Every structure is written in C-alpha cells, then in structure tokens.
XYZ file of C-alpha atoms in Angstrom:
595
model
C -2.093 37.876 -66.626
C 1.232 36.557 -65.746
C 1.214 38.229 -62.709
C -1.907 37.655 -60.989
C -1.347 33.936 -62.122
C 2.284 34.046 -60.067
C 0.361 35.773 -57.383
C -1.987 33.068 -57.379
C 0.589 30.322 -57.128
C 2.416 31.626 -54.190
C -0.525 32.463 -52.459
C -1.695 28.488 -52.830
C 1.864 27.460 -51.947
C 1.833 29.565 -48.546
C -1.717 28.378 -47.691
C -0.423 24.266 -48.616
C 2.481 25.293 -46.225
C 0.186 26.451 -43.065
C -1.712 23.904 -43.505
C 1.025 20.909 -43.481
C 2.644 22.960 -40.442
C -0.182 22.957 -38.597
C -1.006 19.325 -39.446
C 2.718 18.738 -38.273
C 1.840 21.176 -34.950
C -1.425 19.540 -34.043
C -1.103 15.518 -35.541
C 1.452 12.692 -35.523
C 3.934 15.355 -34.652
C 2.475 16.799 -31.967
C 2.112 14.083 -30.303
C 5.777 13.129 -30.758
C 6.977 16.399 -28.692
C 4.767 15.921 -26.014
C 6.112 12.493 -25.744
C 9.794 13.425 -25.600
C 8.805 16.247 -22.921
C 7.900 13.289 -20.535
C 11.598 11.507 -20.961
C 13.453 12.151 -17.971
C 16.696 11.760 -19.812
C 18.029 13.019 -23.620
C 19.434 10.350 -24.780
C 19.083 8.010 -28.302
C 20.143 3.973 -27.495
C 20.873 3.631 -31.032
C 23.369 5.991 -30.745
C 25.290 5.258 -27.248
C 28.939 3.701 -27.890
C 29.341 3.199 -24.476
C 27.858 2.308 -20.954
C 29.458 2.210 -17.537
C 27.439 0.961 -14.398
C 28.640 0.996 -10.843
C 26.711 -0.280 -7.969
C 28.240 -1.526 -4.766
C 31.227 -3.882 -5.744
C 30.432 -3.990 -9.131
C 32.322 -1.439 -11.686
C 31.398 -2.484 -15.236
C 32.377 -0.451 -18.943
C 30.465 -1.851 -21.919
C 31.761 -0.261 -25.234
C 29.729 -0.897 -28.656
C 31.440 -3.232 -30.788
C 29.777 -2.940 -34.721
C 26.546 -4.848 -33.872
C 27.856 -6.395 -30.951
C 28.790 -5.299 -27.526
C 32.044 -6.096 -25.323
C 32.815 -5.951 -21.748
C 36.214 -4.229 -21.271
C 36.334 -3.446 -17.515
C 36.653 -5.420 -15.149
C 37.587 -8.032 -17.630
C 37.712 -8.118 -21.531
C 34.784 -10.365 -22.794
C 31.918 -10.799 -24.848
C 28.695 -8.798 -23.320
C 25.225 -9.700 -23.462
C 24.312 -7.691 -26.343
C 20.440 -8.099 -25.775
C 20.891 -7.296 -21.972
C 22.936 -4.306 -22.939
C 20.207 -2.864 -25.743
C 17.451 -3.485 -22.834
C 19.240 -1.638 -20.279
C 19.570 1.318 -22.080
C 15.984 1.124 -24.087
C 14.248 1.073 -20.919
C 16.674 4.565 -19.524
C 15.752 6.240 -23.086
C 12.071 5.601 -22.180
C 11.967 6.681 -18.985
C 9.284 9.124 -18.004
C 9.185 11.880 -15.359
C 6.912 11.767 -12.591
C 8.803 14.865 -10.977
C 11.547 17.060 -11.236
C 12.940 18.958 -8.144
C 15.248 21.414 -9.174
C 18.750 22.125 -7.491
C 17.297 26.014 -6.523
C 14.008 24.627 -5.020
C 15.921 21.804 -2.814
C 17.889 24.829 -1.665
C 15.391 26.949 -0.622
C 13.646 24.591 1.057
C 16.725 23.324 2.961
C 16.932 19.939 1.550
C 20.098 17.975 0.665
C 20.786 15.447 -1.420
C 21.131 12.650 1.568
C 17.285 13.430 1.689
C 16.752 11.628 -1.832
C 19.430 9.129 -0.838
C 21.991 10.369 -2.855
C 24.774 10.295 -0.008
C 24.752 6.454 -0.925
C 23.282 5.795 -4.183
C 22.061 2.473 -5.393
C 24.095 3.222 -8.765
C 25.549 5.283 -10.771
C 25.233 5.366 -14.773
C 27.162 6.735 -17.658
C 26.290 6.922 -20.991
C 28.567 7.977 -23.905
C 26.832 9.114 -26.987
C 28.991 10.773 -29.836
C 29.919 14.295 -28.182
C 28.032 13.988 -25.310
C 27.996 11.912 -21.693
C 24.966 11.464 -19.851
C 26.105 10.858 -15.759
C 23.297 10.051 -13.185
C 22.236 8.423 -9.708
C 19.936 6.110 -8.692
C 18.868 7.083 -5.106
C 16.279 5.646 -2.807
C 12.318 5.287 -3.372
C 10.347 8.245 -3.104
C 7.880 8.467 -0.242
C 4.466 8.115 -1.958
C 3.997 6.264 -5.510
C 5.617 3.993 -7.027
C 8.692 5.839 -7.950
C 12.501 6.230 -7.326
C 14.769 9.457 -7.171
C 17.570 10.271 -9.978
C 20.161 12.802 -9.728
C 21.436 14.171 -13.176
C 24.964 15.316 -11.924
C 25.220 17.774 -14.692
C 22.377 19.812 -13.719
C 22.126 18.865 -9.893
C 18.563 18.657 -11.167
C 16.577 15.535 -9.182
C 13.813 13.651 -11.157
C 11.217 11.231 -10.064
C 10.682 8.212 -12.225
C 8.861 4.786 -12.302
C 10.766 2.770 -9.608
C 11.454 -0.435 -12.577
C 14.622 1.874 -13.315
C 16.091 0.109 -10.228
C 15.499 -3.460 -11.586
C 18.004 -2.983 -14.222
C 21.221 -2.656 -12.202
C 22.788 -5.870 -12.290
C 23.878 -7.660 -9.364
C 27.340 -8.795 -10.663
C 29.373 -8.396 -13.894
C 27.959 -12.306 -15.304
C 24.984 -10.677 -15.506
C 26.434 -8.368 -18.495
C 28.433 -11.031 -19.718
C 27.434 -13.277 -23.180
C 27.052 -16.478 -21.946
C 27.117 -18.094 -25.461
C 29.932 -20.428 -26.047
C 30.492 -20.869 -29.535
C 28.849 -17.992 -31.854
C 28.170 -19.302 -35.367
C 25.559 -19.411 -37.746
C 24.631 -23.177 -38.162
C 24.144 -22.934 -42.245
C 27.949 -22.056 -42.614
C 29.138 -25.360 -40.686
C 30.146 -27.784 -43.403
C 32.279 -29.847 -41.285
C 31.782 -31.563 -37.549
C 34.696 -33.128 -35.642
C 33.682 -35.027 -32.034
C 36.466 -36.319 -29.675
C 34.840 -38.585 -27.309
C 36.087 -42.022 -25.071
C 34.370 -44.376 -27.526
C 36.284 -42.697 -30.272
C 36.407 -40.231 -33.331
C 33.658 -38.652 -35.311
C 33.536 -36.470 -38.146
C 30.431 -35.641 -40.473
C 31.091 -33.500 -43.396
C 28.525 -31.428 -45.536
C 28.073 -31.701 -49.047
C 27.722 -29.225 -52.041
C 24.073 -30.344 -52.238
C 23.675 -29.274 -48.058
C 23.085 -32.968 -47.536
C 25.252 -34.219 -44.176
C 27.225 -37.206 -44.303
C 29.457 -39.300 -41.772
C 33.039 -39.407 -42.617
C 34.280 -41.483 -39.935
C 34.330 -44.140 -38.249
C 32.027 -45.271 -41.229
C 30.948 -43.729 -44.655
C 27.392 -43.196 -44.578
C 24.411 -40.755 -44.934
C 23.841 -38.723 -41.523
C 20.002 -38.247 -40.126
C 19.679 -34.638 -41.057
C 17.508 -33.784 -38.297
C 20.194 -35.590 -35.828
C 22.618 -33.100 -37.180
C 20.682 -30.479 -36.969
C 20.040 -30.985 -33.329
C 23.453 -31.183 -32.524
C 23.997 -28.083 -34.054
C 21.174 -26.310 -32.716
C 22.359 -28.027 -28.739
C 25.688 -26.092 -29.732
C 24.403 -23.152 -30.785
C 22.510 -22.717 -27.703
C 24.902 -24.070 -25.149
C 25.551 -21.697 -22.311
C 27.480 -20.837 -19.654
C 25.581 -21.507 -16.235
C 28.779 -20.321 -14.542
C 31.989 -18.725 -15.547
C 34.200 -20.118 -12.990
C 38.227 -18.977 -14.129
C 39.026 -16.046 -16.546
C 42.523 -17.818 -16.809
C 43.024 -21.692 -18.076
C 43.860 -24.580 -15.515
C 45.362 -27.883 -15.156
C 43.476 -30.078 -17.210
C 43.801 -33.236 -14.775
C 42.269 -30.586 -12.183
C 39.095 -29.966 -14.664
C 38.582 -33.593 -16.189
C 40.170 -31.815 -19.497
C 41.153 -35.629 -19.823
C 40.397 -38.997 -22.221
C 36.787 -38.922 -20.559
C 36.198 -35.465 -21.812
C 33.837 -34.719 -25.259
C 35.027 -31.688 -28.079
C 33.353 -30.800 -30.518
C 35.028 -28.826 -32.936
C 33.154 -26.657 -35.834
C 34.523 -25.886 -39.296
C 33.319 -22.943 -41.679
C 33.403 -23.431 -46.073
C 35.408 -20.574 -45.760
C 39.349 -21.043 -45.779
C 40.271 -18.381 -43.420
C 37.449 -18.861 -40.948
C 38.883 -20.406 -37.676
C 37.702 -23.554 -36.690
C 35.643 -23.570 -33.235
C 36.165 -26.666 -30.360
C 34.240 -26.828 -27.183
C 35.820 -28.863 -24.783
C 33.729 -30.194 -21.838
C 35.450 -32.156 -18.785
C 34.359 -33.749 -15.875
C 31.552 -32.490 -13.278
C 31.638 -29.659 -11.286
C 30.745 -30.881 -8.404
C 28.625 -34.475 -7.082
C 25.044 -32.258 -7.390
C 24.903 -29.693 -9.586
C 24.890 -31.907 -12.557
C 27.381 -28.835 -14.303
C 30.282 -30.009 -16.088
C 33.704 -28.089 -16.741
C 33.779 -26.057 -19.980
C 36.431 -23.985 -22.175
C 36.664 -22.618 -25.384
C 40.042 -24.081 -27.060
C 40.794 -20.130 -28.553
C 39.852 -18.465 -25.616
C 40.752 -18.195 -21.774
C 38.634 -19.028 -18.808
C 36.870 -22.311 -17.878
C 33.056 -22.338 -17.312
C 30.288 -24.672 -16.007
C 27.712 -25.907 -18.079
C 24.569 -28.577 -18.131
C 25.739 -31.920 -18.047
C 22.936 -33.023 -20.491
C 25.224 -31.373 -23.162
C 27.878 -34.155 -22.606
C 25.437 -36.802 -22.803
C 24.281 -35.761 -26.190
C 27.871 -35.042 -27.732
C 28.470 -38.607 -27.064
C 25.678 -39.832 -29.186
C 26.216 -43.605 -30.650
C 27.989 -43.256 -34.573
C 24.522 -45.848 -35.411
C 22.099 -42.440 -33.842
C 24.209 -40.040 -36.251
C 22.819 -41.997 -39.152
C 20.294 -42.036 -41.700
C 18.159 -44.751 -40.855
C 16.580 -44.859 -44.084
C 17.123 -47.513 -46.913
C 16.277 -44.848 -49.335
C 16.788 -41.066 -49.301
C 13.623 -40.606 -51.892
C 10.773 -39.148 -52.380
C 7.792 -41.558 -54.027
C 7.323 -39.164 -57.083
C 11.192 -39.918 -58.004
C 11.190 -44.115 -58.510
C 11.124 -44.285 -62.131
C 11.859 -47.966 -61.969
C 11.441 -51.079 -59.848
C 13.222 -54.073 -60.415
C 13.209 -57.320 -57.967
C 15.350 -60.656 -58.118
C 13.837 -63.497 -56.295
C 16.538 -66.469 -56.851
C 16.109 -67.108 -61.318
C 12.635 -65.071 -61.711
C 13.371 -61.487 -62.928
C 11.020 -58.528 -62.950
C 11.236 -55.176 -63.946
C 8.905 -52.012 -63.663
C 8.856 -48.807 -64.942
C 7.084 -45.604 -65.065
C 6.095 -44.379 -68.461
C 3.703 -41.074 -69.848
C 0.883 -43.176 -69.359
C 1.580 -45.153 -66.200
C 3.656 -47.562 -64.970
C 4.246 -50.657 -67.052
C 6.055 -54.367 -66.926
C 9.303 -54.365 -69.381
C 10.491 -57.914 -67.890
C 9.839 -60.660 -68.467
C 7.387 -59.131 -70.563
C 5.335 -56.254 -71.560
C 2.540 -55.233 -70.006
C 0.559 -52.383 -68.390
C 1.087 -52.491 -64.509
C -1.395 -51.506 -61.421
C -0.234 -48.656 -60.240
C -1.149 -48.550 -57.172
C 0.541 -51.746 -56.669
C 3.785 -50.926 -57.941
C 3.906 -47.671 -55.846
C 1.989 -49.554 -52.270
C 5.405 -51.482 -52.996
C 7.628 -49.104 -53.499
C 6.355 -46.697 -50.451
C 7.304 -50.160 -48.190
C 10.702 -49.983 -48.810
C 10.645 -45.570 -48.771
C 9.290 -45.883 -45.415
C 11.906 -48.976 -44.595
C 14.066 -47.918 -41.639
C 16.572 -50.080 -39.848
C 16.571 -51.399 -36.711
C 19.860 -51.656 -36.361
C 23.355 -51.656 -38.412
C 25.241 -54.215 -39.635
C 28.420 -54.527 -39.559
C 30.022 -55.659 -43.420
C 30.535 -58.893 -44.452
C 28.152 -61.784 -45.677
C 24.311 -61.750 -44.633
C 22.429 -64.599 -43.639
C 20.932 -66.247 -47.027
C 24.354 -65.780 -49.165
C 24.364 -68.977 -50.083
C 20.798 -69.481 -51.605
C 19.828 -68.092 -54.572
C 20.342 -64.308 -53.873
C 17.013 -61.951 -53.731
C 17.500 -58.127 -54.893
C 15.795 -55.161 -55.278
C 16.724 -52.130 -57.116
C 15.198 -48.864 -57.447
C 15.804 -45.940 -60.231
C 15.854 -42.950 -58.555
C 15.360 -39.444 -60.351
C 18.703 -37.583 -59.965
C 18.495 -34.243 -62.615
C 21.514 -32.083 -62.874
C 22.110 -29.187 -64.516
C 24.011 -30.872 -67.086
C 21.307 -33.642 -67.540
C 17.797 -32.888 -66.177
C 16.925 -36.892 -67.084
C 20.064 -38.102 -65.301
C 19.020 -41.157 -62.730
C 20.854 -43.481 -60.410
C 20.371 -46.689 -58.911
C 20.055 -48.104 -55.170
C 20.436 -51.666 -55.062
C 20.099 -54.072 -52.260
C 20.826 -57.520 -51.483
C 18.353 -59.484 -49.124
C 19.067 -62.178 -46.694
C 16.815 -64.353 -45.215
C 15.531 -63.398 -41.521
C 17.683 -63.807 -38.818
C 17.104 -65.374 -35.176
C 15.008 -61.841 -34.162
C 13.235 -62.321 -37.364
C 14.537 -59.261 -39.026
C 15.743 -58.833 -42.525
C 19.059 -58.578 -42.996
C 19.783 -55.670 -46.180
C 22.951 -54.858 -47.727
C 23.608 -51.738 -50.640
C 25.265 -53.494 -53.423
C 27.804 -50.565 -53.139
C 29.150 -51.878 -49.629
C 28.506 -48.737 -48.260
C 25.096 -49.873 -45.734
C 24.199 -53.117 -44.298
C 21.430 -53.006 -42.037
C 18.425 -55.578 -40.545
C 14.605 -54.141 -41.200
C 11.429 -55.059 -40.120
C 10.073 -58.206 -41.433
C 6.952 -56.491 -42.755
C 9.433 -54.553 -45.649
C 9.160 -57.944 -47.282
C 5.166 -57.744 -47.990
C 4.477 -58.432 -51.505
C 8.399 -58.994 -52.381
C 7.571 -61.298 -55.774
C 9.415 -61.333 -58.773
C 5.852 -62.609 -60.504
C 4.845 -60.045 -62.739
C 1.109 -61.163 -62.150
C 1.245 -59.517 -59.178
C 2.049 -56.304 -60.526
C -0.021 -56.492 -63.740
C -2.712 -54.044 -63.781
C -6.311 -56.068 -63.896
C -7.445 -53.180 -66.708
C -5.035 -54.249 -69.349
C -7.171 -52.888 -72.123
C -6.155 -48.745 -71.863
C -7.981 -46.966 -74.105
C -6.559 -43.613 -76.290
C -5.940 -40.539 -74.400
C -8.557 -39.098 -76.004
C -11.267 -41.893 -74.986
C -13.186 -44.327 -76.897
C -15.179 -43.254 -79.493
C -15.720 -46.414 -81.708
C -14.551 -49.724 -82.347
C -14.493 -52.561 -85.119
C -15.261 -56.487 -84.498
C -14.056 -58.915 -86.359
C -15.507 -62.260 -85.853
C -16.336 -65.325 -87.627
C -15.645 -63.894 -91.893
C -18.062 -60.595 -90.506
C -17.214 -57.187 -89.876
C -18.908 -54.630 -88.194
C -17.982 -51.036 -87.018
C -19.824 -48.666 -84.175
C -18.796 -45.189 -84.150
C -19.485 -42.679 -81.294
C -18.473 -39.368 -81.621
C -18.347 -36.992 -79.304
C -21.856 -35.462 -78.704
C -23.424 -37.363 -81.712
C -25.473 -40.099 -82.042
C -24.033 -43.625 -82.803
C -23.699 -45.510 -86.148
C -23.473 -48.519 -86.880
C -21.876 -50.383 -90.149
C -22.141 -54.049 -90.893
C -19.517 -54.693 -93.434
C -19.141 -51.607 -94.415
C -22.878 -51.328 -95.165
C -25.201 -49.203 -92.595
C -27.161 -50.779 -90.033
C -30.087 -49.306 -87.855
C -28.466 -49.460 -84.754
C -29.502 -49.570 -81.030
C -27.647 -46.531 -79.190
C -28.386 -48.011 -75.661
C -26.724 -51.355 -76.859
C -23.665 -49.394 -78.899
C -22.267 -46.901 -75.871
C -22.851 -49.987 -73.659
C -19.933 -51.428 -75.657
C -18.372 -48.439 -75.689
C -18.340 -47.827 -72.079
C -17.535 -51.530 -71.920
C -14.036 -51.477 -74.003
C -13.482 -48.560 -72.195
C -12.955 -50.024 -68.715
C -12.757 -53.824 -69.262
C -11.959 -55.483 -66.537
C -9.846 -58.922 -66.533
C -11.569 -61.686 -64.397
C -8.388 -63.143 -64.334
C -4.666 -62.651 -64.875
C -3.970 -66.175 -66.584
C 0.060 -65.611 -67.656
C 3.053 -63.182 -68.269
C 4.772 -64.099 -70.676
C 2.353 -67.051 -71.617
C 3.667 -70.732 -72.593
C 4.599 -71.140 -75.880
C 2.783 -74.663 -75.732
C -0.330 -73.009 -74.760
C -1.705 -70.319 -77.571
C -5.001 -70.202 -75.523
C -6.817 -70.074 -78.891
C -5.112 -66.404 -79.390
C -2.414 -67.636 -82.188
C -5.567 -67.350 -84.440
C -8.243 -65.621 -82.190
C -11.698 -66.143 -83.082
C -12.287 -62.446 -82.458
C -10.619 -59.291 -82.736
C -11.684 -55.695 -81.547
C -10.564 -52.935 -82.569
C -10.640 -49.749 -80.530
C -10.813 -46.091 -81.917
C -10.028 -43.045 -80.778
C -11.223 -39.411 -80.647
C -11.878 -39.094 -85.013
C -13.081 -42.494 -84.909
C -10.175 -43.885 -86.849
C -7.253 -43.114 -84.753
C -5.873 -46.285 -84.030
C -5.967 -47.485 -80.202
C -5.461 -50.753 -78.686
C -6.977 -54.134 -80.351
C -8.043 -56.605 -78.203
C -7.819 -60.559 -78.899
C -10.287 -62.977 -77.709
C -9.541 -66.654 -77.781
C -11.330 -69.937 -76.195
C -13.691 -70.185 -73.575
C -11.924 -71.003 -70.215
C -13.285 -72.341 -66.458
C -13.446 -68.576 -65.878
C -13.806 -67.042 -68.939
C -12.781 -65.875 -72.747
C -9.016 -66.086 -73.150
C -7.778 -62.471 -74.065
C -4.694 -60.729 -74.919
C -3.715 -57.273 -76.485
C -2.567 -57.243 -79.417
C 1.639 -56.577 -79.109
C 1.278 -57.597 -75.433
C 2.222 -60.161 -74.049
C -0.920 -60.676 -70.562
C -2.953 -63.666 -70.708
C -5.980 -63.272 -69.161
C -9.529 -63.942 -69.014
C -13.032 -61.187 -69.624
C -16.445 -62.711 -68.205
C -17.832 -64.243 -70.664
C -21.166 -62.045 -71.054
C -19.097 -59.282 -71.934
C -16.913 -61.609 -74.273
C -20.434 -62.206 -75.938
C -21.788 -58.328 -76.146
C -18.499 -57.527 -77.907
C -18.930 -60.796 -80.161
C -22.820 -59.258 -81.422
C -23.490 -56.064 -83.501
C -25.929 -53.714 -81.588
C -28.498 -54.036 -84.382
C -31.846 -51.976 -83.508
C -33.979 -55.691 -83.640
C -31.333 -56.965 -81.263
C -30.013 -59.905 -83.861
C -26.782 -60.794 -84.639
C-alpha cells in the first residue's frame, strides 16, 4: 500500500513538473526568449560600471559612481546620470533587423568600408563585470530605416533601427550634470544670501517652520522659501565656460554679485554657496556662475540673480497671524477704557468680560477670520504708530499651541492699533516688538469692544439633551408641562393635573427652545435700572431630557417700547422677547384655552 501510494506521488510530481515546464516553454517565458533573440547586443544596463563613447573630436569615459555617474575623461565631473541610464537603455533594447556575418561579407567580396566602417560615426564600449562589449556605428543601410553596427569581437555586422545614431552626443556638455548645487531641499535648515543691498539669513526651526534671522527677526513666507529653494535646486548650467577658476574682477565675482550659501542639520555636512557675477555677455541675458568648493565657472539665466535678490519685506510672512480658525480659543479687544473678552467653551463661544453671556458665534469667528486673513501691505519699521497718544486700541487672540508636555498649552498674539495713516491704512504693531506692519482698512470691520455686538440674539440655550418640559411661575401660581420624548404632554397646575392642550404645550416647548431676543437691551445692565428683573413677575423654568434635569430659567420683567424685559437667570444680558410670546409663556395650555 505504501508503495503504490509513493508510486502515485512521484508520478503526480513528474506530471506537475511537465506541466509548469511547458507552461514556462510556451507562456510568459516563452515569450521572454524570443524577445532577447531580437537584441542585437548582450548586455544588462543595470549592470554596466562603465561607458566610453568616441565620435569625431569627442573621447568621453563615464564610470558608475553608487547611484550616480561621473565623467572621468576628458575631465573629472559630475555626469548626467539620466542621460547616461538612457544611452545605454536604449543599446540594451536594441533589436536586429539583420545580421551579416564576417564569412558571408567574405564570400561575397564585401569589406567593411561598404557598411561605412572605414570611418565610423562612433565607437562604443561598455564594461559590465567580466565582460566588455566594443562596437561601431557605421553609415545607414540602403533600404529601411536602419543603420549598420560592427561588433569588433565577432567581426559580425548587424542592422538596427537607425535612432541608435541619435544617441551619440555631439560634445562632452552633453554628458555632463548640469546641476549646480545637489541637495535635497527638506535637509536645508539654514539660508545665507550675500547680495549689494546687504545680508540675509533665514533659519529653520525644530517645528520645519522658516524664519528670518537677519536683517530682522521675523516669520518667513513659507512658500517664498520654498521657491527659493526649489529656483536652487533646479538652477543649471546653460554653459560651462572654464574648468579652472578666474579673476574675479574678470567675472563680476565682485560687491554686485549674489551667493547663496546652503546649510545641512547635520554637523559634518558641508555647507553649499553659489556665487553668480556679472553677465556674460550684453544679449544672452547669462550671468557668470561657480560653485565656491568646486573649479570651473559657468553661465547661467540671469532671472536667477533677479530672484536671489528678493526684498528682506518679500521673504516675509505677510500674515498678522500664523493660525488656523479652529485654533482661537479666545478673543479679547481694547477700544480706549471698554474691555471685552471672548472665549470658546464645550458649548460655544461665550462673553467672560465685562460680563457673562452666551456669544453669536458666527460673529465672534466672521471677526476673527478678518484679522486670519489680515495681510500687510507693507512693513513698518519700529518705533511709535500713529494713534500712541490716544487711548490705545488692542486686540489679542489665544491661539491653541499643544505640546507634548501639555496638549492644552496656548499662547497669545497681541497687537496694538493705530489710527489710519495718510494712505488710510492701519498701522499694527505685536506687543512683542517683533512686527509692525500697516493693513487694509477693512481689518477694522466690526472692531468694538461692546459686548452687544457679540452677544448671541438666542440667549436662552436649552440642555444638551433638548427641552422636554418647563415650569412657570407667575403671579402666587404654578404650573408645570412635561414632554417626554415620544409621549404625550401633561400638564400640572400647582401640582394638581390639568387637561391640557398638546398643540398649545409643544408650542411652548418649541418656543423656549429657540427664543429669540427682539432686542439686546444691556451687558452688564445698570445697577439703577433692574428692568423689573430684581423681582421678576415671571420665572420659567426649563427641563431637560427626564423632565427634571435642571436647564436654564428664564426671567421676565416689565413691558418695554419693544417688548418684555428678560434675563437668564446667573447671566448677566438684558434684553427684550416679543411680547406675544412673553404672554404664551405667562398662560397654562389648559384644554378650554383659560388661564
């Protein structure tokens, strides 16, 4: 039994093993050999540490460098690396068209002057590990797009698609890396620029943000930055012009020349400076360049100049505020004595000076998105602003700022406002002394310090849950609707229960609710003026979602020109309800409608 199962299994495993082989033979793999048989030459690109091209003057070695590539003959420099990989993807894909062996040619009495091998275009040489592919480039064949190649280790001649002869380059520039400074721009953490109107240096921070360092202390435009990183990155050399360095006076290497130098976090890395000097010539528009650690001067575009000598005022943040809306946790605004102060809490934003009260928030954040989106028009330089002398106007926001360490942690921006100036713009100073700037005149829309014009005009907020019953008190009586959740209303008349009209009762309910104010009347109100809410005629009580969880009580007072005086309870908003609604809430919703 053991046996004929063994027999069994070896026979399966022998049939599994045709089969894959001929899936191998006839599929994927198949198809593989029969493209290799087309190549006209055995070579692998990944694998070639070397290249040598010669074609009329030009004699060129390029040697394989890690992942880079070098050009050692005729000079020592950086190559193209992508030109390099191109070159010798496009010679490991070449197909045959033809192949005329050296016996055939022989017998049929042709040499190789016939194929234009007496003076070939080029000649190429490819080093692979233990092995050196040499071959010419003759002249086109007669019919089809093709071009002759001589393998000069088989004498063997091969036609092949005539694009072969487009990759020769013309001169040794065109192997050469024309990249000036190589760096990767996320490792810069410091930028130094020597220009005529003076120094520059930005630094990064440990938080990526970029600041400027000198002339001034202040925060740096990121995108700015970024730019100029990204226009040194990608500067090139339209021309190299000396492999050895010159007379600086000759090249404009003088105080009209820009540098930029680059600096790495890491210690060891060596700092980078590309020096550009005066123009190449009166049309080009080129300028003279050189890399401080390495010979040779080049030409490049003259726009790069221009934008290394960008004003210190276009390297900087023109922002007031370097926030995002969702992290103002609190407003607060000085307008000569009047104070107010705003803050976010769980349930909205609300007015903790002069007073308490709950505040619109769409207001408070309309304002605060004004001075997000402030931007200045121009910089100040430090010293007083116009309006020092009058009663000073302020603004401060708190600004979420979690660490680590303290996920609540905050800071503060604070700003001093002057009055306009002869343009009309506002003249803006940090407290800190580190910005002064002049904004548009429309940042001052809705600057107050009267907390009316914050207060929200819904200063009744009901439980989280909702309101699901309430309890008037008004003139000696007491009466108490309740409306749960998916039940019908009730009604209880001190404390004894009344038929009650559920149309009328969720009315009220919906009422209390949303309440609006007709009118926001005071904040804080006079003491000399109780407006009848020192002992208020009536009193509501809001519940929540079990009907006795206590919510907000509402106060209503005397009748006004524009309504029922109301405040709530531990508040400190005067204002006014319409007075029909003052009167629903005043009047049990008994099922015959009386009071």
């Amino acid at each position: 039994m053991r046996v004929r199962t063994t027999l069994g299994l070896l026979a399966a495993a022998l049939v599994l093993g045709v089969v894959l082989a001929a899936t191998e033979w006839g599929g994927p793999g198949r198809a593989r050999r029969e493209r290799e048989a087309r190549l006209a030459l055995r070579l692998r690109a990944a694998q070639v540490e070397a290249l040598e091209i010669e074609a009329g003057e030009l004699r060129a070695r390029c040697e394989r460098d890690g992942p880079a590539w070098r050009l050692v003959a005729p000079i020592e420099a950086p190559a193209d690396a992508a030109t390099v990989e191109r070159i010798l993807g496009a010679l490991e894909a070449l197909e045959r068209r033809a192949v005329i062996g050296r016996a055939e040619r022989e017998r049929e009495g042709r040499g190789l002057e016939v194929f234009g091998f007496d003076r070939p275009r080029a000649r190429f040489v490819v080093e692979e590990p233990g092995a050196v592919h040499a071959f010419l480039l003759g002249r086109p064949s007669a019919v089809g797009d093709s071009v002759y190649l001589l393998d000069e280790a088989t004498e063997d001649i091969v036609a092949v698609p005539a694009h072969v002869a487009r990759l020769v380059p013309e001169r040794v520039e065109d192997l050469r890396d024309r990249t000036l400074l190589a760096f990767e721009p996320a490792r810069i953490r410091r930028i130094d620029l020597q220009r005529p109107e003076g120094f520059v240096r930005l630094g990064r921070g440990e938080g990526g943000e970029w600041r400027l360092l000198q002339p001034v202390e202040a925060r740096a435009e990121p995108a700015v930055v970024q730019a100029l990183l990204s226009l040194l990155a990608g500067t090139r050399a339209a021309a190299f012009l000396r492999e050895s360095p010159g007379e600086d006076a000759v090249y404009g290497f003088d105080e009209s020349a820009v540098a930029a130098t680059l600096s790495e976090e890491r210690p060891e890395s060596e700092a980078r400076t590309l020096e550009i000097g005066g123009p190449v010539d009166d049309e080009s528009g080129l300028r003279h360049a050189r890399v401080r650690s390495a010979p040779g001067i080049h030409a490049v575009a003259g726009e790069v100049y221009d934008h290394l000598r960008i004003s210190v005022d276009g390297l900087r943040d023109r922002r007031l505020l370097d926030a995002a809306p969702e992290a103002v946790r609190g407003v607060r605004v000085q307008d000569g004595e009047r104070r107010l102060a705003l803050r976010r809490a769980a349930d909205g934003w609300r007015i903790v000076e002069p007073a308490d009260a709950p505040a619109d928030a769409a207001r408070v954040e309309a304002f605060a998105r004004n001075w997000l989106d402030a931007r200045a028009e121009r910089f100040l330089p430090p010293g007083e602003i116009a309006g020092d002398e009058t009663p000073p106007r302020r603004l401060a926001f708190v600004l979420s700022a979690p660490t680590d360490a303290e996920p609540e942690a905050e800071r503060t921006r604070m700003f001093e406002i002057g009055r306009p100036d002869a343009d009309g713009l506002i003249p803006v100073r940090c407290a800190d002394g580190t910005e002064q700037a002049a904004v548009s005149p429309l940042r001052m829309r809705g600057f107050t310090a009267d907390p009316l014009a914050f207060a929200s005009n819904r200063p009744l907020r009901p439980p989280p849950g909702g309101v699901h019953g309430f309890t008037v008190s008004h003139e000696g009586r007491e009466w108490t609707v309740t409306a749960p959740e998916g039940g019908a209303p009730e009604l209880f008349v001190d404390d004894a229960a009344q038929m009650v009209d559920p149309v009328a009762a969720l009315h009220r309910v919906g009422l209390l609710a949303a309440l609006p104010a007709a009118r926001l009347v005071a904040l804080p109100p006079d003491p000399a003026d109780d407006f009848g809410l020192a002992e208020p005629a009536t009193t509501v009580r809001v519940h929540g979602a079990d009907g006795t969880a206590p919510g907000p009580t509402l106060l209503l007072g005397d009748r006004g020109p524009d309504g029922v005086y109301a405040r709530v309870l531990g508040e400190d908003l005067v204002f006014t309800v319409d007075p029909t609604a003052a009167e629903l809430l005043r009047r049990p919703p008994v099922a015959d409608g009386r009071p």
